[in-house]
mmCIF file of C-alpha atoms in Angstrom:
data_model
loop_
_atom_site.group_PDB
_atom_site.id
_atom_site.type_symbol
_atom_site.label_atom_id
_atom_site.label_comp_id
_atom_site.label_asym_id
_atom_site.label_seq_id
_atom_site.Cartn_x
_atom_site.Cartn_y
_atom_site.Cartn_z
ATOM 1 C CA GLU A 23 -84.993 0.995 -79.601
ATOM 2 C CA LEU A 24 -87.918 -0.423 -81.724
ATOM 3 C CA GLY A 25 -89.631 -1.591 -78.603
ATOM 4 C CA TRP A 26 -90.650 2.111 -77.501
ATOM 5 C CA ILE A 27 -92.705 2.534 -80.511
ATOM 6 C CA SER A 28 -93.802 -0.968 -81.603
ATOM 7 C CA LYS A 29 -97.205 -0.805 -79.516
ATOM 8 C CA VAL A 30 -97.969 2.678 -80.031
ATOM 9 C CA HIS A 31 -101.696 3.823 -79.782
ATOM 10 C CA VAL A 32 -103.100 7.245 -79.760
ATOM 11 C CA ASN A 33 -106.257 7.944 -78.645
ATOM 12 C CA GLN A 34 -107.299 10.517 -81.528
ATOM 13 C CA PRO A 35 -110.597 11.638 -79.819
ATOM 14 C CA ALA A 36 -109.059 12.538 -76.671
ATOM 15 C CA VAL A 37 -106.172 14.376 -78.426
ATOM 16 C CA LEU A 38 -108.756 16.470 -80.459
ATOM 17 C CA ARG A 39 -110.882 17.395 -77.474
ATOM 18 C CA HIS A 40 -107.516 18.482 -75.584
ATOM 19 C CA ALA A 41 -106.281 20.828 -78.629
ATOM 20 C CA GLU A 42 -110.121 22.226 -78.797
ATOM 21 C CA ARG A 43 -109.822 23.280 -75.170
ATOM 22 C CA ILE A 44 -106.926 24.831 -75.496
ATOM 23 C CA GLN A 45 -108.639 27.188 -78.206
ATOM 24 C CA THR A 46 -111.603 27.954 -76.636
ATOM 25 C CA ARG A 47 -109.821 28.995 -73.108
ATOM 26 C CA ARG A 48 -109.962 32.824 -72.486
ATOM 27 C CA THR A 49 -106.908 34.209 -73.584
ATOM 28 C CA VAL A 50 -104.755 36.648 -71.673
ATOM 29 C CA LYS A 51 -105.412 40.510 -71.802
ATOM 30 C CA SER A 52 -103.627 43.704 -71.348
ATOM 31 C CA ASN A 53 -99.946 43.612 -69.904
ATOM 32 C CA TRP A 54 -99.878 39.922 -69.763
ATOM 33 C CA GLN A 55 -100.757 39.629 -73.258
ATOM 34 C CA ALA A 56 -98.009 42.264 -74.287
ATOM 35 C CA ALA A 57 -95.595 39.987 -72.445
ATOM 36 C CA TRP A 58 -96.447 36.752 -73.684
ATOM 37 C CA LEU A 59 -96.431 38.471 -77.352
ATOM 38 C CA LEU A 60 -92.642 39.658 -76.737
ATOM 39 C CA LYS A 61 -92.027 36.012 -75.472
ATOM 40 C CA ALA A 62 -93.039 34.819 -78.790
ATOM 41 C CA VAL A 63 -91.019 37.182 -80.841
ATOM 42 C CA THR A 64 -87.765 35.856 -78.950
ATOM 43 C CA CYS A 65 -88.679 32.449 -79.756
ATOM 44 C CA MET A 66 -89.323 33.005 -83.366
ATOM 45 C CA ASP A 67 -87.498 32.023 -86.670
ATOM 46 C CA LEU A 68 -88.258 34.768 -88.986
ATOM 47 C CA THR A 69 -88.051 32.934 -92.448
ATOM 48 C CA THR A 70 -88.107 33.863 -95.850
ATOM 49 C CA LEU A 71 -88.207 30.581 -98.418
ATOM 50 C CA SER A 72 -89.459 31.988 -101.606
ATOM 51 C CA GLY A 73 -88.386 31.311 -105.363
ATOM 52 C CA ASP A 74 -87.789 34.877 -105.577
ATOM 53 C CA ASP A 75 -85.613 35.608 -102.609
ATOM 54 C CA THR A 76 -83.021 38.106 -103.254
ATOM 55 C CA PRO A 77 -79.781 39.459 -101.325
ATOM 56 C CA SER A 78 -81.444 42.499 -100.749
ATOM 57 C CA ASN A 79 -85.047 41.190 -99.332
ATOM 58 C CA VAL A 80 -82.676 38.768 -97.310
ATOM 59 C CA HIS A 81 -80.913 41.987 -95.592
ATOM 60 C CA ARG A 82 -84.083 43.462 -94.853
ATOM 61 C CA MET A 83 -85.142 40.484 -93.128
ATOM 62 C CA CYS A 84 -82.023 40.389 -91.079
ATOM 63 C CA TYR A 85 -82.517 44.068 -90.145
ATOM 64 C CA LYS A 86 -86.066 43.226 -89.085
ATOM 65 C CA ALA A 87 -84.698 40.302 -87.045
ATOM 66 C CA LYS A 88 -82.567 42.483 -84.736
ATOM 67 C CA HIS A 89 -85.115 45.228 -84.526
ATOM 68 C CA PRO A 90 -88.597 43.211 -84.372
ATOM 69 C CA ILE A 91 -90.632 45.743 -82.500
ATOM 70 C CA ARG A 92 -90.052 49.238 -83.159
ATOM 71 C CA GLU A 93 -88.200 51.103 -80.654
ATOM 72 C CA ASP A 94 -90.401 53.595 -79.418
ATOM 73 C CA LEU A 95 -92.932 50.927 -78.528
ATOM 74 C CA LEU A 96 -90.593 48.728 -76.485
ATOM 75 C CA LYS A 97 -89.401 52.154 -74.348
ATOM 76 C CA ALA A 98 -93.072 52.711 -73.978
ATOM 77 C CA MET A 99 -93.078 49.137 -72.268
ATOM 78 C CA ASP A 100 -89.648 49.643 -70.570
ATOM 79 C CA MET A 101 -88.240 46.747 -72.543
ATOM 80 C CA HIS A 102 -86.049 48.602 -74.669
ATOM 81 C CA GLU A 103 -82.941 47.397 -72.993
ATOM 82 C CA LYS A 104 -83.829 43.730 -72.845
ATOM 83 C CA GLY A 105 -81.978 43.129 -75.970
ATOM 84 C CA ILE A 106 -85.293 41.561 -77.864
ATOM 85 C CA THR A 107 -84.446 40.167 -80.885
ATOM 86 C CA VAL A 108 -85.879 37.242 -82.832
ATOM 87 C CA ALA A 109 -84.130 33.488 -81.998
ATOM 88 C CA ALA A 110 -82.955 32.877 -85.558
ATOM 89 C CA VAL A 111 -83.263 33.809 -89.361
ATOM 90 C CA CYS A 112 -84.474 30.696 -91.702
ATOM 91 C CA VAL A 113 -83.428 30.880 -95.581
ATOM 92 C CA TYR A 114 -82.396 28.509 -98.393
ATOM 93 C CA PRO A 115 -78.744 27.259 -98.484
ATOM 94 C CA ALA A 116 -77.920 29.614 -101.421
ATOM 95 C CA ARG A 117 -79.171 32.776 -99.343
ATOM 96 C CA VAL A 118 -77.175 31.760 -96.168
ATOM 97 C CA THR A 119 -74.007 33.778 -96.832
ATOM 98 C CA ASP A 120 -76.385 36.936 -97.533
ATOM 99 C CA ALA A 121 -77.694 36.402 -94.126
ATOM 100 C CA VAL A 122 -74.710 35.724 -92.364
ATOM 101 C CA SER A 123 -73.182 39.060 -93.883
ATOM 102 C CA ALA A 124 -76.179 40.903 -93.201
ATOM 103 C CA LEU A 125 -76.207 39.985 -89.551
ATOM 104 C CA LYS A 126 -72.509 40.557 -88.949
ATOM 105 C CA ALA A 127 -72.885 43.892 -90.489
ATOM 106 C CA ALA A 128 -75.509 44.902 -88.083
ATOM 107 C CA GLY A 129 -73.428 43.609 -85.173
ATOM 108 C CA CYS A 130 -75.532 40.851 -83.707
ATOM 109 C CA ASN A 131 -75.360 37.240 -82.959
ATOM 110 C CA ILE A 132 -78.453 35.987 -84.412
ATOM 111 C CA PRO A 133 -78.085 32.466 -85.741
ATOM 112 C CA VAL A 134 -78.635 31.629 -89.555
ATOM 113 C CA ALA A 135 -80.827 28.450 -89.998
ATOM 114 C CA SER A 136 -81.122 26.819 -93.235
ATOM 115 C CA VAL A 137 -83.513 24.064 -94.832
ATOM 116 C CA ALA A 138 -81.609 21.449 -96.450
ATOM 117 C CA ALA A 139 -81.904 17.464 -96.976
ATOM 118 C CA GLY A 140 -84.312 17.782 -99.930
ATOM 119 C CA PHE A 141 -86.383 20.489 -98.620
ATOM 120 C CA PRO A 142 -89.350 20.329 -98.914
ATOM 121 C CA SER A 143 -89.948 17.133 -100.334
ATOM 122 C CA GLY A 144 -87.243 14.863 -99.005
ATOM 123 C CA GLN A 145 -87.376 13.128 -102.069
ATOM 124 C CA MET A 146 -83.692 13.261 -103.060
ATOM 125 C CA PRO A 147 -80.946 10.698 -102.843
ATOM 126 C CA LEU A 148 -79.718 10.412 -99.448
ATOM 127 C CA GLN A 149 -75.781 11.454 -100.555
ATOM 128 C CA THR A 150 -77.460 14.686 -102.259
ATOM 129 C CA ARG A 151 -79.181 15.563 -99.184
ATOM 130 C CA LEU A 152 -76.058 15.018 -96.888
ATOM 131 C CA ASP A 153 -74.050 16.904 -99.345
ATOM 132 C CA GLU A 154 -76.567 19.927 -99.246
ATOM 133 C CA ILE A 155 -76.559 19.727 -95.364
ATOM 134 C CA LYS A 156 -72.599 20.063 -95.427
ATOM 135 C CA LEU A 157 -72.809 22.898 -97.987
ATOM 136 C CA ALA A 158 -75.259 25.024 -95.740
ATOM 137 C CA VAL A 159 -73.022 24.582 -92.579
ATOM 138 C CA GLY A 160 -69.946 25.510 -95.087
ATOM 139 C CA TYR A 161 -71.660 28.767 -95.541
ATOM 140 C CA GLY A 162 -71.982 29.563 -92.206
ATOM 141 C CA ALA A 163 -75.687 28.312 -90.976
ATOM 142 C CA ARG A 164 -75.582 27.357 -87.470
ATOM 143 C CA GLU A 165 -78.901 25.437 -87.552
ATOM 144 C CA ILE A 166 -80.316 23.284 -90.193
ATOM 145 C CA ASP A 167 -83.794 22.414 -90.627
ATOM 146 C CA ILE A 168 -83.660 19.031 -92.359
ATOM 147 C CA VAL A 169 -86.813 17.011 -93.879
ATOM 148 C CA ILE A 170 -87.638 13.546 -93.384
ATOM 149 C CA ASN A 171 -88.261 11.086 -96.266
ATOM 150 C CA ARG A 172 -92.008 10.553 -95.697
ATOM 151 C CA THR A 173 -91.869 7.280 -97.577
ATOM 152 C CA LEU A 174 -90.130 5.661 -94.712
ATOM 153 C CA VAL A 175 -92.600 6.478 -92.192
ATOM 154 C CA LEU A 176 -95.672 5.362 -94.473
ATOM 155 C CA THR A 177 -94.014 1.964 -95.253
ATOM 156 C CA GLY A 178 -92.811 1.516 -91.630
ATOM 157 C CA GLN A 179 -89.201 1.342 -92.372
ATOM 158 C CA TRP A 180 -88.135 2.792 -89.144
ATOM 159 C CA GLU A 181 -84.937 1.710 -88.754
ATOM 160 C CA ASP A 182 -83.776 3.166 -92.333
ATOM 161 C CA LEU A 183 -85.585 6.410 -91.163
ATOM 162 C CA TYR A 184 -83.371 6.152 -87.992
ATOM 163 C CA GLU A 185 -80.183 5.832 -89.889
ATOM 164 C CA GLU A 186 -80.857 8.482 -92.482
ATOM 165 C CA ILE A 187 -81.823 11.162 -89.621
ATOM 166 C CA ARG A 188 -78.553 9.975 -87.919
ATOM 167 C CA GLN A 189 -76.409 10.573 -90.997
ATOM 168 C CA CYS A 190 -78.115 13.906 -91.181
ATOM 169 C CA ARG A 191 -77.076 14.630 -87.487
ATOM 170 C CA GLU A 192 -73.483 13.633 -88.251
ATOM 171 C CA ALA A 193 -73.424 15.823 -91.479
ATOM 172 C CA CYS A 194 -74.692 18.919 -89.018
ATOM 173 C CA GLY A 195 -71.479 18.666 -87.167
ATOM 174 C CA ASP A 196 -71.728 21.328 -84.754
ATOM 175 C CA ALA A 197 -74.734 22.920 -85.849
ATOM 176 C CA HIS A 198 -78.194 22.144 -84.228
ATOM 177 C CA MET A 199 -80.357 20.041 -86.047
ATOM 178 C CA LYS A 200 -84.319 20.518 -86.623
ATOM 179 C CA THR A 201 -86.079 17.562 -87.993
ATOM 180 C CA ILE A 202 -89.107 18.406 -89.952
ATOM 181 C CA LEU A 203 -91.615 15.442 -89.944
ATOM 182 C CA SER A 204 -94.258 17.089 -92.359
ATOM 183 C CA THR A 205 -96.982 15.651 -90.479
ATOM 184 C CA GLY A 206 -99.621 16.720 -92.724
ATOM 185 C CA GLU A 207 -98.258 13.857 -94.810
ATOM 186 C CA LEU A 208 -97.592 10.838 -92.345
ATOM 187 C CA GLY A 209 -101.005 9.418 -92.638
ATOM 188 C CA SER A 210 -101.727 9.225 -88.791
ATOM 189 C CA LEU A 211 -101.140 10.700 -85.262
ATOM 190 C CA ALA A 212 -99.601 7.213 -84.418
ATOM 191 C CA ASN A 213 -96.989 7.744 -87.308
ATOM 192 C CA VAL A 214 -96.482 11.317 -85.889
ATOM 193 C CA TYR A 215 -95.511 9.920 -82.600
ATOM 194 C CA LYS A 216 -93.388 7.235 -84.154
ATOM 195 C CA ALA A 217 -91.500 9.532 -86.327
ATOM 196 C CA SER A 218 -91.215 11.989 -83.386
ATOM 197 C CA MET A 219 -89.628 9.553 -81.295
ATOM 198 C CA ILE A 220 -87.265 7.957 -84.000
ATOM 199 C CA ALA A 221 -86.186 11.587 -84.784
ATOM 200 C CA MET A 222 -85.143 12.160 -81.041
ATOM 201 C CA MET A 223 -83.300 8.912 -80.848
ATOM 202 C CA ALA A 224 -81.608 9.743 -83.892
ATOM 203 C CA GLY A 225 -79.965 12.981 -82.250
ATOM 204 C CA SER A 226 -82.430 15.711 -83.492
ATOM 205 C CA ASP A 227 -82.091 18.903 -81.298
ATOM 206 C CA PHE A 228 -85.630 19.850 -82.411
ATOM 207 C CA ILE A 229 -88.600 18.144 -83.958
ATOM 208 C CA LYS A 230 -90.743 20.313 -86.192
ATOM 209 C CA THR A 231 -94.212 19.837 -87.458
ATOM 210 C CA SER A 232 -94.123 21.016 -90.995
ATOM 211 C CA THR A 233 -92.020 22.769 -94.032
ATOM 212 C CA GLY A 234 -94.948 25.253 -94.389
ATOM 213 C CA LYS A 235 -95.493 24.040 -97.795
ATOM 214 C CA GLU A 236 -97.732 21.139 -97.276
ATOM 215 C CA VAL A 237 -101.713 21.492 -97.483
ATOM 216 C CA GLU A 238 -101.927 20.927 -93.845
ATOM 217 C CA ASN A 239 -99.215 22.590 -91.685
ATOM 218 C CA ALA A 240 -98.968 23.125 -87.846
ATOM 219 C CA THR A 241 -102.183 21.872 -86.154
ATOM 220 C CA LEU A 242 -102.839 21.806 -82.405
ATOM 221 C CA PRO A 243 -103.705 17.863 -82.227
ATOM 222 C CA VAL A 244 -100.191 17.282 -84.043
ATOM 223 C CA GLY A 245 -98.700 19.318 -81.625
ATOM 224 C CA VAL A 246 -100.109 17.637 -78.770
ATOM 225 C CA VAL A 247 -98.780 14.205 -79.958
ATOM 226 C CA MET A 248 -95.397 15.514 -80.700
ATOM 227 C CA MET A 249 -94.996 17.186 -77.188
ATOM 228 C CA ARG A 250 -96.209 14.034 -75.694
ATOM 229 C CA ALA A 251 -93.502 12.356 -77.562
ATOM 230 C CA ILE A 252 -91.104 14.841 -76.247
ATOM 231 C CA ARG A 253 -91.991 14.480 -73.044
ATOM 232 C CA ASP A 254 -91.849 10.610 -72.968
ATOM 233 C CA PHE A 255 -88.521 10.820 -74.378
ATOM 234 C CA TYR A 256 -87.200 13.012 -71.813
ATOM 235 C CA TRP A 257 -88.470 10.621 -69.169
ATOM 236 C CA GLN A 258 -86.896 8.047 -70.794
ATOM 237 C CA THR A 259 -83.524 9.523 -71.503
ATOM 238 C CA GLY A 260 -83.197 12.602 -69.302
ATOM 239 C CA ASN A 261 -82.695 14.399 -72.752
ATOM 240 C CA LYS A 262 -84.577 17.436 -73.607
ATOM 241 C CA VAL A 263 -85.566 18.062 -77.240
ATOM 242 C CA GLY A 264 -87.089 21.450 -78.734
ATOM 243 C CA PHE A 265 -90.077 21.665 -80.354
ATOM 244 C CA LYS A 266 -91.223 23.850 -83.280
ATOM 245 C CA PRO A 267 -94.354 24.502 -85.107
ATOM 246 C CA ALA A 268 -94.248 26.047 -88.620
ATOM 247 C CA GLY A 269 -96.752 26.687 -91.174
ATOM 248 C CA GLY A 270 -100.072 28.500 -90.906
ATOM 249 C CA ILE A 271 -99.063 30.496 -87.750
ATOM 250 C CA ARG A 272 -100.189 33.857 -88.824
ATOM 251 C CA THR A 273 -101.517 35.822 -85.984
ATOM 252 C CA ALA A 274 -100.678 36.964 -82.555
ATOM 253 C CA LYS A 275 -103.704 34.785 -80.960
ATOM 254 C CA ASP A 276 -102.089 31.628 -82.952
ATOM 255 C CA ALA A 277 -98.818 32.554 -81.244
ATOM 256 C CA ILE A 278 -100.235 32.744 -77.734
ATOM 257 C CA THR A 279 -102.175 29.325 -78.178
ATOM 258 C CA TRP A 280 -98.950 27.738 -78.830
ATOM 259 C CA LEU A 281 -97.393 29.316 -76.230
ATOM 260 C CA MET A 282 -100.096 28.040 -73.898
ATOM 261 C CA LEU A 283 -99.984 24.567 -75.212
ATOM 262 C CA VAL A 284 -96.325 24.293 -74.680
ATOM 263 C CA LYS A 285 -96.508 25.600 -70.877
ATOM 264 C CA GLU A 286 -99.062 23.281 -70.284
ATOM 265 C CA GLU A 287 -97.497 19.937 -71.895
ATOM 266 C CA LEU A 288 -93.883 20.576 -71.060
ATOM 267 C CA GLY A 289 -93.545 23.252 -68.698
ATOM 268 C CA VAL A 290 -92.383 26.595 -68.298
ATOM 269 C CA GLU A 291 -88.911 25.580 -68.667
ATOM 270 C CA TRP A 292 -89.393 24.835 -72.611
ATOM 271 C CA LEU A 293 -90.640 28.399 -73.082
ATOM 272 C CA LYS A 294 -87.329 29.698 -74.431
ATOM 273 C CA PRO A 295 -85.559 29.823 -77.513
ATOM 274 C CA GLU A 296 -83.397 26.759 -76.915
ATOM 275 C CA LEU A 297 -86.250 24.534 -76.620
ATOM 276 C CA PHE A 298 -89.156 26.132 -78.545
ATOM 277 C CA ARG A 299 -89.224 28.058 -81.723
ATOM 278 C CA LEU A 300 -91.984 29.250 -84.001
ATOM 279 C CA GLY A 301 -91.480 29.084 -87.633
ATOM 280 C CA ALA A 302 -93.139 31.974 -89.298
ATOM 281 C CA SER A 303 -92.888 34.539 -92.113
ATOM 282 C CA SER A 304 -95.880 36.724 -91.642
ATOM 283 C CA LEU A 305 -96.683 36.439 -88.136
ATOM 284 C CA LEU A 306 -94.450 39.218 -86.748
ATOM 285 C CA GLU A 307 -96.457 41.648 -88.451
ATOM 286 C CA ASP A 308 -99.374 40.857 -86.438
ATOM 287 C CA ILE A 309 -97.566 40.816 -83.238
ATOM 288 C CA GLU A 310 -96.049 44.209 -83.707
ATOM 289 C CA LYS A 311 -99.672 45.434 -84.575
ATOM 290 C CA GLN A 312 -101.252 44.222 -81.583
ATOM 291 C CA ILE A 313 -98.312 45.647 -79.458
ATOM 292 C CA PHE A 314 -98.810 49.091 -81.145
ATOM 293 C CA HIS A 315 -102.400 48.969 -80.270
ATOM 294 C CA HIS A 316 -101.367 47.842 -76.711
ATOM 295 C CA VAL A 317 -99.342 50.976 -76.437
ATOM 296 C CA THR A 318 -101.133 53.659 -78.070
ATOM 297 C CA GLY A 319 -104.756 52.460 -77.988
ATOM 298 C CA ASN A 320 -104.914 52.779 -81.991
ATOM 299 C CA TYR A 321 -104.725 50.434 -84.823
ATOM 300 C CA ALA A 322 -101.908 50.654 -87.008
ATOM 301 C CA VAL A 323 -101.992 51.801 -90.581
ATOM 302 C CA TYR A 324 -99.314 50.826 -93.232
ATOM 303 C CA HIS A 325 -96.959 53.883 -92.718
ATOM 304 C CA ASP A 326 -96.934 53.288 -88.660
ATOM 305 C CA LEU A 327 -95.145 49.976 -89.350
ATOM 306 C CA PRO A 328 -93.310 50.175 -92.573
ATOM 307 C CA MET A 329 -90.814 47.775 -91.916
ATOM 308 C CA ALA A 330 -93.441 44.985 -90.839
#
């Protein structure tokens, strides 16, 4: 439906002011802060996307995915029987089988997500990208994080972008598909809105800000625009699409800020793993440190949280 996006205009100064207000508000404290941080953990895609990934570090990450917060800290908050785990683990296609086997051995049902479709650049022939998606699904990935071809956005080829994403959705089969827009390379907030809408029209289960490999990753202004697109799409179609900021989210304060923005823009019903994810590799460490301080009143040193 090109008519939905043909007259898009984004009021950039207003978006920037709104994002700044979110950042300057007083954050939550004490028990409420701990609760928000545990919510962030349950919405986290624990990620390793490094060239030196090995089966052993993937197995280690999967163990941490099942036990994201030290058991005694959860007991102190009476949360040890709530089944708190991360939402998913995310790896390259070549490491999917390692993650699947590690999680199976750990006796948990955390889904494995795999990046695909020419991650992170998207500059591969379409058939190659589709084959990569099918391979990742065949290896056992239940979620696929695809990346779009940014050239199609920058040159305004919206129908071609729709068709490519639609074919990626088809290649995913029963796996959930998160579409990475790489917003730092789209040129404008208007293009971010248009690409978000096209991705949702083509069947994406989630839209995601970044690969984490760009110079500019997840920013609050981009988050505002993408969430407004999700809200508009929901009002038009009745379909709820998830949102995932990724890249540069490293502190507990960052996580709470994103949760607050989602609650304000989309409502409490989006604050669950089915509709909201945080893409992060180092965020969990800071969250666990903050929870350690909340429980003990002391700041953690290295040997207190060795698995972090």
